[in-house]
PDB file of C-alpha atoms in Angstrom:
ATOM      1  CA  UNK A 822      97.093  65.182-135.499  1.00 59.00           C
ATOM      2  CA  UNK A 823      97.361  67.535-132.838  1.00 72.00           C
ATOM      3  CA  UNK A 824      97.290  66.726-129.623  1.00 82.00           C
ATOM      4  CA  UNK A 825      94.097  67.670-127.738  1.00 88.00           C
ATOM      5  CA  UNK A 826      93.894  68.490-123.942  1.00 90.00           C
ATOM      6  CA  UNK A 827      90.587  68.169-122.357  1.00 89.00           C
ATOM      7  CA  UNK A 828      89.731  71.229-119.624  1.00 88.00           C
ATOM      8  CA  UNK A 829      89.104  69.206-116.684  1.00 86.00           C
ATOM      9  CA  UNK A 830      92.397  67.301-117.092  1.00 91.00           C
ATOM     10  CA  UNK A 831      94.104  70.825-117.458  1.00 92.00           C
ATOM     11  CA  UNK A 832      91.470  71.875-114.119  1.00 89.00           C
ATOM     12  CA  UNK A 833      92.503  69.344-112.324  1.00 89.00           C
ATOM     13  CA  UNK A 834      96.381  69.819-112.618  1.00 92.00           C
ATOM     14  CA  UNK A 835      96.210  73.125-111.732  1.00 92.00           C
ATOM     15  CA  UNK A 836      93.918  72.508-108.332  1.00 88.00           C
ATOM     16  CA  UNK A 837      97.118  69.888-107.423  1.00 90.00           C
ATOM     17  CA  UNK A 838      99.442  72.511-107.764  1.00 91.00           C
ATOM     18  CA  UNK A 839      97.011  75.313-105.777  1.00 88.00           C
ATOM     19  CA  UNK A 840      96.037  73.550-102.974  1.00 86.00           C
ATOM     20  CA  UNK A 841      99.433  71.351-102.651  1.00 84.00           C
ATOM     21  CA  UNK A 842      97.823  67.977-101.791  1.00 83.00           C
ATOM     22  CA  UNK A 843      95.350  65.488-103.799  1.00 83.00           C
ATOM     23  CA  UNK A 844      92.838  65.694-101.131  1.00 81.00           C
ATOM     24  CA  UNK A 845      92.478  69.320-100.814  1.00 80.00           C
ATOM     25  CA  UNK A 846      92.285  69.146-105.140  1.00 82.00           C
ATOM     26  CA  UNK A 847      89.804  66.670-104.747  1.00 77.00           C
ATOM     27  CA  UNK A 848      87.397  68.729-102.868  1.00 70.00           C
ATOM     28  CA  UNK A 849      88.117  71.398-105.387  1.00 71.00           C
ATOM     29  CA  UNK A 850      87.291  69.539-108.308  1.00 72.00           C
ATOM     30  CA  UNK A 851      84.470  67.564-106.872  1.00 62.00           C
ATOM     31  CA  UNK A 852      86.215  64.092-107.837  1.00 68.00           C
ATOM     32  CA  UNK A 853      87.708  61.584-106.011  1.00 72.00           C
ATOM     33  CA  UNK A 854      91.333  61.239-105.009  1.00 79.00           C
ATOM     34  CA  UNK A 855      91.814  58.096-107.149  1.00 81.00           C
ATOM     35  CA  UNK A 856      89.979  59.779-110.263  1.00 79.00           C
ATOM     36  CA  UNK A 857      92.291  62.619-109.507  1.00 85.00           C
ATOM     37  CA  UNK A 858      95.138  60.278-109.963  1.00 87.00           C
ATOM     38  CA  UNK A 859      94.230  58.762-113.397  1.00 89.00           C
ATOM     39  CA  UNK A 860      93.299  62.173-114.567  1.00 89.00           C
ATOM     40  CA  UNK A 861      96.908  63.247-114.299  1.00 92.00           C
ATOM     41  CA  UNK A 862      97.958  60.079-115.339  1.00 92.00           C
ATOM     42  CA  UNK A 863      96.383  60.638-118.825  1.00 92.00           C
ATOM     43  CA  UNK A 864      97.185  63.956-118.586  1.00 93.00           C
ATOM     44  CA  UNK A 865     101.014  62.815-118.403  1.00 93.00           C
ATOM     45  CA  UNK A 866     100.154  60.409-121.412  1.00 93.00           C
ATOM     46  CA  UNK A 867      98.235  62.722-123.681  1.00 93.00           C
ATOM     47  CA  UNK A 868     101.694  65.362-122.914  1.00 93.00           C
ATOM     48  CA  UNK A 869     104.196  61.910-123.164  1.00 93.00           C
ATOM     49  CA  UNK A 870     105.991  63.984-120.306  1.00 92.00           C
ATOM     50  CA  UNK A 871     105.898  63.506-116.158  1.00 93.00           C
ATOM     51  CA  UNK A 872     104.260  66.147-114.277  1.00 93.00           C
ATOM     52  CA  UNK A 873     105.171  65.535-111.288  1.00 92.00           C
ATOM     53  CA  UNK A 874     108.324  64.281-109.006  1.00 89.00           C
ATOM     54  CA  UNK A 875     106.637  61.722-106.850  1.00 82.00           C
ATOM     55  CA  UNK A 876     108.199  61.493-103.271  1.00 79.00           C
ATOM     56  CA  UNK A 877     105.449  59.464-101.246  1.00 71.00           C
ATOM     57  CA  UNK A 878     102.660  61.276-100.822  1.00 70.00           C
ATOM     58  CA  UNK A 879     104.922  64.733-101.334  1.00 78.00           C
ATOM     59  CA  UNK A 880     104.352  66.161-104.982  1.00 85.00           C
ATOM     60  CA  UNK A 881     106.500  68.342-106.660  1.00 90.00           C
ATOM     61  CA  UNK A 882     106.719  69.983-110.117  1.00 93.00           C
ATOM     62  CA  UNK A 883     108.614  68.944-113.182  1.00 93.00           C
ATOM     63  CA  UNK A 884     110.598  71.026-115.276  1.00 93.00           C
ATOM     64  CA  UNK A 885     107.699  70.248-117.969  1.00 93.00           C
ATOM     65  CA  UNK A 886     105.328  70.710-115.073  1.00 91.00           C
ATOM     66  CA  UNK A 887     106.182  73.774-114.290  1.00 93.00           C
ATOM     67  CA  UNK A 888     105.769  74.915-117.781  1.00 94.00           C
ATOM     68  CA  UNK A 889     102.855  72.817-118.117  1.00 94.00           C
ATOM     69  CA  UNK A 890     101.617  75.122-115.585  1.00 93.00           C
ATOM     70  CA  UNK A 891     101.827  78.286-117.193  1.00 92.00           C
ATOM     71  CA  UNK A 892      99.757  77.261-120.283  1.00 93.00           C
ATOM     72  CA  UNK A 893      97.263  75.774-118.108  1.00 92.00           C
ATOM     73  CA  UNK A 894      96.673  78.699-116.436  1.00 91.00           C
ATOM     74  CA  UNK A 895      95.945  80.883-119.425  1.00 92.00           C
ATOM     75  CA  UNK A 896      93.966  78.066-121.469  1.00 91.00           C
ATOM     76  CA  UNK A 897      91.084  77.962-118.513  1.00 87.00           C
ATOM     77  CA  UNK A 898      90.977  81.865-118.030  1.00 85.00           C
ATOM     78  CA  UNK A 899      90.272  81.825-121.655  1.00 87.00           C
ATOM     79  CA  UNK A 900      87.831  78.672-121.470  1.00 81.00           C
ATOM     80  CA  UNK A 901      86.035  80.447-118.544  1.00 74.00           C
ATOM     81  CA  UNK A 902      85.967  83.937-120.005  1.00 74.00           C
ATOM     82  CA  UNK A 903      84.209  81.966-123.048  1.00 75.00           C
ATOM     83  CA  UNK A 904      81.686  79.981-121.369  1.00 65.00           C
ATOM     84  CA  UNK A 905      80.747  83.465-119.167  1.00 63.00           C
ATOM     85  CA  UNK A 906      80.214  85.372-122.511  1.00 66.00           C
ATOM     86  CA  UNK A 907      77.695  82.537-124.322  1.00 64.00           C
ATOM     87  CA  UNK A 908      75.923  81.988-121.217  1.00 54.00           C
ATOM     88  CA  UNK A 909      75.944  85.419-119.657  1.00 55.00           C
ATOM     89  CA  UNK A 910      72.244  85.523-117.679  1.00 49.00           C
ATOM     90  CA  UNK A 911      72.145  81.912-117.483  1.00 51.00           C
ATOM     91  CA  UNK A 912      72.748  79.837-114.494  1.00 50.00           C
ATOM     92  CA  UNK A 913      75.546  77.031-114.773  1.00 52.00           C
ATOM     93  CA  UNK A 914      76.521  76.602-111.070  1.00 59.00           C
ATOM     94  CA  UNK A 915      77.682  75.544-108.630  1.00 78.00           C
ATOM     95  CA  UNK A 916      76.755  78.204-106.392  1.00 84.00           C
ATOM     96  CA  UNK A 917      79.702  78.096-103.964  1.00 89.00           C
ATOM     97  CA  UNK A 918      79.510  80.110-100.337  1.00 91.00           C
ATOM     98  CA  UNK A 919      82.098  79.471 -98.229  1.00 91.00           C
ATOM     99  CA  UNK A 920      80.848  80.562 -94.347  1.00 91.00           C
ATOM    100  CA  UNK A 921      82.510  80.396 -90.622  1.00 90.00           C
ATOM    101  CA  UNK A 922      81.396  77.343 -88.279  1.00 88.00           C
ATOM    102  CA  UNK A 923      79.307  80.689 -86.208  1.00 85.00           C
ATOM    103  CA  UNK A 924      77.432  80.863 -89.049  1.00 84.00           C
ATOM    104  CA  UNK A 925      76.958  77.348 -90.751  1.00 82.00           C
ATOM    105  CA  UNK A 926      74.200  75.637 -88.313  1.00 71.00           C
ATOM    106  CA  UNK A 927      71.918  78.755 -89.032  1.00 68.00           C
ATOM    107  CA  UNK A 928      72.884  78.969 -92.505  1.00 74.00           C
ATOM    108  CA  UNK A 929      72.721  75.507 -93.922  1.00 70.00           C
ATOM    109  CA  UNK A 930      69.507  74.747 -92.702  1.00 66.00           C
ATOM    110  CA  UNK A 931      67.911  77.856 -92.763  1.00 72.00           C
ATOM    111  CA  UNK A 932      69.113  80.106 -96.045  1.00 76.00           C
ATOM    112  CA  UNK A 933      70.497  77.831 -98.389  1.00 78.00           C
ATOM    113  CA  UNK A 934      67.720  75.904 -97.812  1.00 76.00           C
ATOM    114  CA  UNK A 935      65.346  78.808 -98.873  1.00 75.00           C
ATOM    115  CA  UNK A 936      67.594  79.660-101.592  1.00 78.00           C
ATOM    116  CA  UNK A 937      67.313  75.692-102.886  1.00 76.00           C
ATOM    117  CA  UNK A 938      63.697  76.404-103.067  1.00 74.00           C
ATOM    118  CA  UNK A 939      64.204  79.297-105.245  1.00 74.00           C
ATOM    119  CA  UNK A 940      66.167  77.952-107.437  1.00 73.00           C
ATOM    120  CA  UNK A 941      65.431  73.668-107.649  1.00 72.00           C
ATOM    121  CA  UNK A 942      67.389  73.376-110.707  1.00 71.00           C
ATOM    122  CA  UNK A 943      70.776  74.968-109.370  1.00 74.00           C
ATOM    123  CA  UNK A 944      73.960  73.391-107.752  1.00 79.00           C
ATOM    124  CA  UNK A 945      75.085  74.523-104.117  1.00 82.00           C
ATOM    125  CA  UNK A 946      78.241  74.075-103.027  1.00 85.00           C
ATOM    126  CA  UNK A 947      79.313  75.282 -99.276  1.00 86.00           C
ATOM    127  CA  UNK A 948      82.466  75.517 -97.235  1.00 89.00           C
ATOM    128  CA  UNK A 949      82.667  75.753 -93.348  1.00 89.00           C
ATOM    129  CA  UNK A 950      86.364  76.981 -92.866  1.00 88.00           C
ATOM    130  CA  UNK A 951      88.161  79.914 -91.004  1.00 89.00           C
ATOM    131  CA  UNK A 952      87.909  83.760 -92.464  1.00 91.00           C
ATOM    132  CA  UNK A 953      91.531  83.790 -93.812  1.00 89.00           C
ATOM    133  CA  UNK A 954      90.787  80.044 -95.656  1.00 89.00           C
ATOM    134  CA  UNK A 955      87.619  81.045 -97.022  1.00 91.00           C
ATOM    135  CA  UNK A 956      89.341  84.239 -98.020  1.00 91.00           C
ATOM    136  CA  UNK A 957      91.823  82.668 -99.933  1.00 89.00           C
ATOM    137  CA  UNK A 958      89.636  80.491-101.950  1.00 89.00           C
ATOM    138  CA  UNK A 959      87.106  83.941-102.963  1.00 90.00           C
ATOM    139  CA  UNK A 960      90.498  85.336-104.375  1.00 89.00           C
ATOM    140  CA  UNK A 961      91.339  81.512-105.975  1.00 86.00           C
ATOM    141  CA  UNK A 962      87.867  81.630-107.630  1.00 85.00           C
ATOM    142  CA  UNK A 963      87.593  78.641-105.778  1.00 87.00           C
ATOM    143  CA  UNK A 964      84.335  80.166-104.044  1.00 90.00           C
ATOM    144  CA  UNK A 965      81.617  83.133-105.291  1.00 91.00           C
ATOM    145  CA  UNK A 966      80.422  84.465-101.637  1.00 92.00           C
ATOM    146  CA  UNK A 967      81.910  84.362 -98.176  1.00 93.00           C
ATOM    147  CA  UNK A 968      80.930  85.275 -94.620  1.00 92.00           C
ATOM    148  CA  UNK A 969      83.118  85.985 -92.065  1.00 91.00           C
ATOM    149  CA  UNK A 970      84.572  87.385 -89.597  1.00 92.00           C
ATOM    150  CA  UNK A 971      87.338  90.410 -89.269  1.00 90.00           C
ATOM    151  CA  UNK A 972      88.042  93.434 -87.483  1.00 87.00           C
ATOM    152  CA  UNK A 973      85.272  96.426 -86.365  1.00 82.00           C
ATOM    153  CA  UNK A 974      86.295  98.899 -89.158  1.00 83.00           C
ATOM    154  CA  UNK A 975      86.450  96.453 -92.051  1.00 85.00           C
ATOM    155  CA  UNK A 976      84.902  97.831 -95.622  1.00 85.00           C
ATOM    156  CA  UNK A 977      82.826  94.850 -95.958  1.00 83.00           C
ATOM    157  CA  UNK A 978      80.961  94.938 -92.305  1.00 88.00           C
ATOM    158  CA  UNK A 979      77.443  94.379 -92.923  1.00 88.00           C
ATOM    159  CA  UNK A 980      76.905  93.742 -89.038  1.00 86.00           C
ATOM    160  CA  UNK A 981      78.950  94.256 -86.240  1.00 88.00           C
ATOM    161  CA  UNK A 982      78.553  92.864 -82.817  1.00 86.00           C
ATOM    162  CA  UNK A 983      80.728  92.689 -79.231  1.00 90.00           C
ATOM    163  CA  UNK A 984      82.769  90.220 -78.254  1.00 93.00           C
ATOM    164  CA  UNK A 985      81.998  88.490 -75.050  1.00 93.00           C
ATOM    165  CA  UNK A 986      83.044  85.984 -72.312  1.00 96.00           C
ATOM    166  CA  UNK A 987      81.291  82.324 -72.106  1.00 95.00           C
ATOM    167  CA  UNK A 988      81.619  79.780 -69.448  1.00 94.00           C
ATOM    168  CA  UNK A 989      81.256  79.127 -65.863  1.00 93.00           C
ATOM    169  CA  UNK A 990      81.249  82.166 -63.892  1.00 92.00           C
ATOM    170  CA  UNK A 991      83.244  80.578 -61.133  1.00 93.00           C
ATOM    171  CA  UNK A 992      86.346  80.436 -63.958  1.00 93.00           C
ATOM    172  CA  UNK A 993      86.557  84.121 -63.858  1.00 91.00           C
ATOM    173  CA  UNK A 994      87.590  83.857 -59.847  1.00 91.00           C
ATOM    174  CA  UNK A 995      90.697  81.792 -60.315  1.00 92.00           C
ATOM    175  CA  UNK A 996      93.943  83.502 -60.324  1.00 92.00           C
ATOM    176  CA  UNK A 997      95.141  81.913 -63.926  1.00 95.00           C
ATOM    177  CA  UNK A 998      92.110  82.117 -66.221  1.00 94.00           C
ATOM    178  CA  UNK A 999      91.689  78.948 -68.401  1.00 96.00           C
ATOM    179  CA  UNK A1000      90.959  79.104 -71.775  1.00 96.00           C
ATOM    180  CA  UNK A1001      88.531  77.343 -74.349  1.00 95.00           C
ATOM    181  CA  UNK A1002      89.881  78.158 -77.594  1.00 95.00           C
ATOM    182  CA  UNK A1003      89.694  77.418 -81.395  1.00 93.00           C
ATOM    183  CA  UNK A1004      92.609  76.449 -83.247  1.00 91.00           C
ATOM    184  CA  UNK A1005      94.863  79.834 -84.703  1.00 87.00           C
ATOM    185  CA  UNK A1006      94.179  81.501 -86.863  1.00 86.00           C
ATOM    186  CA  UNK A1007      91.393  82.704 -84.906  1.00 90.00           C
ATOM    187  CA  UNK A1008      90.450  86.457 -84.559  1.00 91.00           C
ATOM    188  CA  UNK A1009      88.247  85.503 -81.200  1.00 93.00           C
ATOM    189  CA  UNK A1010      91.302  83.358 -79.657  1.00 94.00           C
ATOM    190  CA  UNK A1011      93.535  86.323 -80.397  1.00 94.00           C
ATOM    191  CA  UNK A1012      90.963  89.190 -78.774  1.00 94.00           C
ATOM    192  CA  UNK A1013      91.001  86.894 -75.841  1.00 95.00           C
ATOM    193  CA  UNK A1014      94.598  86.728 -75.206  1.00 96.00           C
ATOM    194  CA  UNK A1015      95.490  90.071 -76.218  1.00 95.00           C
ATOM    195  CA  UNK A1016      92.638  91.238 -73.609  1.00 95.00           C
ATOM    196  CA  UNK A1017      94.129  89.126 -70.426  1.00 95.00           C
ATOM    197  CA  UNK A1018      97.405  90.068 -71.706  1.00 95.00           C
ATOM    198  CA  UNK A1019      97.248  93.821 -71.297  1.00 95.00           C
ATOM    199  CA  UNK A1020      95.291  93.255 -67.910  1.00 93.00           C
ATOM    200  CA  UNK A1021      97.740  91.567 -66.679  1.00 94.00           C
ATOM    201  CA  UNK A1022      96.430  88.153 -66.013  1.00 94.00           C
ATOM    202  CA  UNK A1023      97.668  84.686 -66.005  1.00 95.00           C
ATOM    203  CA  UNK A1024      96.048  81.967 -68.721  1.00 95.00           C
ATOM    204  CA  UNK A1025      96.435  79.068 -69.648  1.00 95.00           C
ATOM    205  CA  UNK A1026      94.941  77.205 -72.813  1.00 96.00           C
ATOM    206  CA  UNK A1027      93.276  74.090 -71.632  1.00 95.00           C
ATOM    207  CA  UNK A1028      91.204  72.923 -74.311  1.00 95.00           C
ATOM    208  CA  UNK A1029      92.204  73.664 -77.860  1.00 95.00           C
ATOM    209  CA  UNK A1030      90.001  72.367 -81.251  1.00 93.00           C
ATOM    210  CA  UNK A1031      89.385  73.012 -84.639  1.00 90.00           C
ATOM    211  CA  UNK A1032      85.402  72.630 -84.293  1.00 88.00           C
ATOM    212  CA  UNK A1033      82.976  74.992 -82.733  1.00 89.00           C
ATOM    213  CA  UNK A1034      80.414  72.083 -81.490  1.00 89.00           C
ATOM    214  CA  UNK A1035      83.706  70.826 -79.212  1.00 92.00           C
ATOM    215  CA  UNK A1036      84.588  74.046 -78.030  1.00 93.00           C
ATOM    216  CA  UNK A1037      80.900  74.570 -77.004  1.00 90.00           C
ATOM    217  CA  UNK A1038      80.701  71.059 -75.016  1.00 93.00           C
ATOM    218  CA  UNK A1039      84.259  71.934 -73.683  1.00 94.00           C
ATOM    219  CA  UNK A1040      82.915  75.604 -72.131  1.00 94.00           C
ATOM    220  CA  UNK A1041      79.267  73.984 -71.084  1.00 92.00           C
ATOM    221  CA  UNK A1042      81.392  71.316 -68.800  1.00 93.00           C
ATOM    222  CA  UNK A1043      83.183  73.877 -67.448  1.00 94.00           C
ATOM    223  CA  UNK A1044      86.460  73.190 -68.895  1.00 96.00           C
ATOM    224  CA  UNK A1045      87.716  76.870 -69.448  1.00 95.00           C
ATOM    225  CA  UNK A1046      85.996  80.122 -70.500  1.00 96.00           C
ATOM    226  CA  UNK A1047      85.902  81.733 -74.098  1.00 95.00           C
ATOM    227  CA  UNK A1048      85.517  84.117 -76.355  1.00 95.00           C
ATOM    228  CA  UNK A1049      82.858  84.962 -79.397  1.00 92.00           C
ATOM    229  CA  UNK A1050      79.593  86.441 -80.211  1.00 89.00           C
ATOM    230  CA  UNK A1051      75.821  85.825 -79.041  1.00 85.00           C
ATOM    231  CA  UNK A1052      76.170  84.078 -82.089  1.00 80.00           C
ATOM    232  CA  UNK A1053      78.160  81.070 -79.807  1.00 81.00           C
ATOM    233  CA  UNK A1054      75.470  80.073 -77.121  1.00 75.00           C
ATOM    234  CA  UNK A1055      71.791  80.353 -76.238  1.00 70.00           C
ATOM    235  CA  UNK A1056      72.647  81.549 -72.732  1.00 76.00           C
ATOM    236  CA  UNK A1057      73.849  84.871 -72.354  1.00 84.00           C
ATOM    237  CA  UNK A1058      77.654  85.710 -71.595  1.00 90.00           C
ATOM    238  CA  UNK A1059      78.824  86.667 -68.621  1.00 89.00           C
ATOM    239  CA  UNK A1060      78.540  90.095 -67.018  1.00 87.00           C
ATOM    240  CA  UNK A1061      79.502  91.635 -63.484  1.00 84.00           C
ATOM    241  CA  UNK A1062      82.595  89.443 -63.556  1.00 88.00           C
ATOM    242  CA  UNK A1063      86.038  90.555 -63.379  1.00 89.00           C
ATOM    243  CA  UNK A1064      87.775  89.573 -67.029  1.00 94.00           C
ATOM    244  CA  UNK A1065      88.660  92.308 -69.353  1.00 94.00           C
ATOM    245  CA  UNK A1066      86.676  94.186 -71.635  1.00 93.00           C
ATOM    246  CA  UNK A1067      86.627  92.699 -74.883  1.00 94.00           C
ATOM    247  CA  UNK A1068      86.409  94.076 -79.047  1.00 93.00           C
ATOM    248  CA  UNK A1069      84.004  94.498 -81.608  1.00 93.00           C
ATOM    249  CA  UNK A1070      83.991  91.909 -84.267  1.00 92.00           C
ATOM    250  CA  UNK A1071      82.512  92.821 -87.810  1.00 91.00           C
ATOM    251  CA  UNK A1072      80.157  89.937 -89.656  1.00 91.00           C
ATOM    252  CA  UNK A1073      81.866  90.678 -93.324  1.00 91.00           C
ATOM    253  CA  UNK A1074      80.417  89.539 -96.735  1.00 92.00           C
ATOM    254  CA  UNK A1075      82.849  89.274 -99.947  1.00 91.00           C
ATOM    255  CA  UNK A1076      81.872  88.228-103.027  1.00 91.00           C
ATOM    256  CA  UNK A1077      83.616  87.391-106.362  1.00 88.00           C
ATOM    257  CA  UNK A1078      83.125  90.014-109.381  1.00 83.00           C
ATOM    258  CA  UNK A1079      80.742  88.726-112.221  1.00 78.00           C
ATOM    259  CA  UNK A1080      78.052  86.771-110.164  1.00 78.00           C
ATOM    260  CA  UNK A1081      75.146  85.568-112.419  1.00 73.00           C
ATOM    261  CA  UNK A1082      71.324  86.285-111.344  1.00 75.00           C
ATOM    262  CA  UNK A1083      70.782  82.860-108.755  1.00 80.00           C
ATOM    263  CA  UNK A1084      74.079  83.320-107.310  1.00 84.00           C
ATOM    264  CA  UNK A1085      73.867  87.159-106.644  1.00 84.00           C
ATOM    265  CA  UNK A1086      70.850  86.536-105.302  1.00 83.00           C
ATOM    266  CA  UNK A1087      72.583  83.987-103.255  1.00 86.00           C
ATOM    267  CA  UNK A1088      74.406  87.269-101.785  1.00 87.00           C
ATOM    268  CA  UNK A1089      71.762  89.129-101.105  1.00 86.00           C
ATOM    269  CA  UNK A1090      70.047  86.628 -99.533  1.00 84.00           C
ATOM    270  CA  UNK A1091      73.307  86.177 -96.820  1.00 85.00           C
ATOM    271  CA  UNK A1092      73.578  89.930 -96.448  1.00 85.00           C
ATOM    272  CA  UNK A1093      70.167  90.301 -95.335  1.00 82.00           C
ATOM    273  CA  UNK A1094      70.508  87.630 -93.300  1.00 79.00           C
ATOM    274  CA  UNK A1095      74.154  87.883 -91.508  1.00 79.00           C
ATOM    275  CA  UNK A1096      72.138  92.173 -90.869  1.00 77.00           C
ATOM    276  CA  UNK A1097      69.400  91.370 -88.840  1.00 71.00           C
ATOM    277  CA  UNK A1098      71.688  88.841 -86.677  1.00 68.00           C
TER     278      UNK A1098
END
């Protein structure tokens, strides 16, 4: 009897390898780490062949892994292509938009919200990540729709707005300006030193974080100044003070090709959303 190899086994394997850790398959796949595990583990049994060189927590590919791989690969483009054919016009979710922390507080609670209501019977899935991450996973297939952030001329602007300078005003007298900054990658972090750079004034980074709701309690204490959008704070930047003039910064929207009707709706929904910001 042949040997049969169920999809999400094959899925599965192939997130490991993508995304390089169990965790980061995990959220992928929507299972947990230790289902992950036995998954491959029957995987491995079903194949009588290891997968995977274990080193700790380090994974690495198999000679029969690494042709595993290949024929994994081409059996779910095939699976998928199928299941979009037979259910072309029908919605089998999840709906997966992947969106910058600017965006998410507005977003989550106001249009995905609204788009729950239009559709009760579909599956949402978002991401709150950096441009380049959320990026990366549109061109994995990982996600359908993302908003972002990237430079003034970009093809997929649907909004653009100015950069500008939060914090205590007082910051912007000291001779070394001190900075509030997300972790890099971060376009805004970049405009910021690039800016005091070419102006010819001292900085130093004094608070650095991977989460937007820190950086804002760092710049309301006072802690250093930084750089986004009105998008950042309900009070308005600061003007009249002596910092360097700062960028545009486009709001982009990318999608993935062959969106079904909820999801591209899902789209539209974000672009007219993200234009009247």
């Amino acid at each position: 009897m042949p040997v049969n190899l169920p999809t999400n086994l094959l899925r599965s394997f192939v997130a490991i390898v993508d995304t390089g850790s169990m965790l980061h398959a995990s959220e992928r796949v929507f299972v947990s780490q230790s289902a992950l595990s036995l998954q491959i583990k029957r995987l491995e049994e079903l194949l009588q062949q290891a997968l995977f060189h274990r080193e700790g927590r380090r994974l690495t590919l198999t000679q029969s892994g690494e042709l595993m791989l290949d024929y994994a690969r081409k059996v779910l483009t095939l699976h998928d292509e199928a299941v979009a054919a037979v259910t072309a016009g029908h919605f089998t979710g999840p709906a997966r938009i992947g969106m910058v922390q600017d965006f998410a507080e507005m977003l989550l609670s106001g249009l995905l919200a609204r788009f729950a209501e239009l559709h009760p019977e579909a599956q949402l899935y978002s991401r709150v990540a950096g441009t380049a991450e959320l990026i990366g996973q549109l061109e994995r297939r990982q996600l359908d729709i993302v908003l972002g952030f990237a430079a003034h001329n970009d093809p997929n602007a649907i909004a653009s707005a100015p950069m500008a300078w939060y914090g205590k005003a007082e910051l912007a007298l000291l001779d070394t300006v001190q900075l509030a900054v997300l972790e890099p990658p971060c376009r805004f972090r970049e405009a910021a030193i690039r800016a005091l750079e070419d102006a010819g004034r001292p900085y130093r980074i004094s608070v650095e974080t991977p989460n937007l709701t820190a950086l804002r309690a760092a710049v309301d204490a006072g802690l250093g100044l930084t750089c986004r959008t009105h998008l950042f704070l309900r009070e308005a930047p600061l003007e009249d003070v002596d910092l360097p003039a700062l960028p545009h910064v486009s709001c982009i929207l990318q999608t993935a090709s062959g969106l079904d009707g909820p999801t591209s709706q899902l789209a539209r929904l974000a672009r007219e959303v993200v234009a009247a910001l």
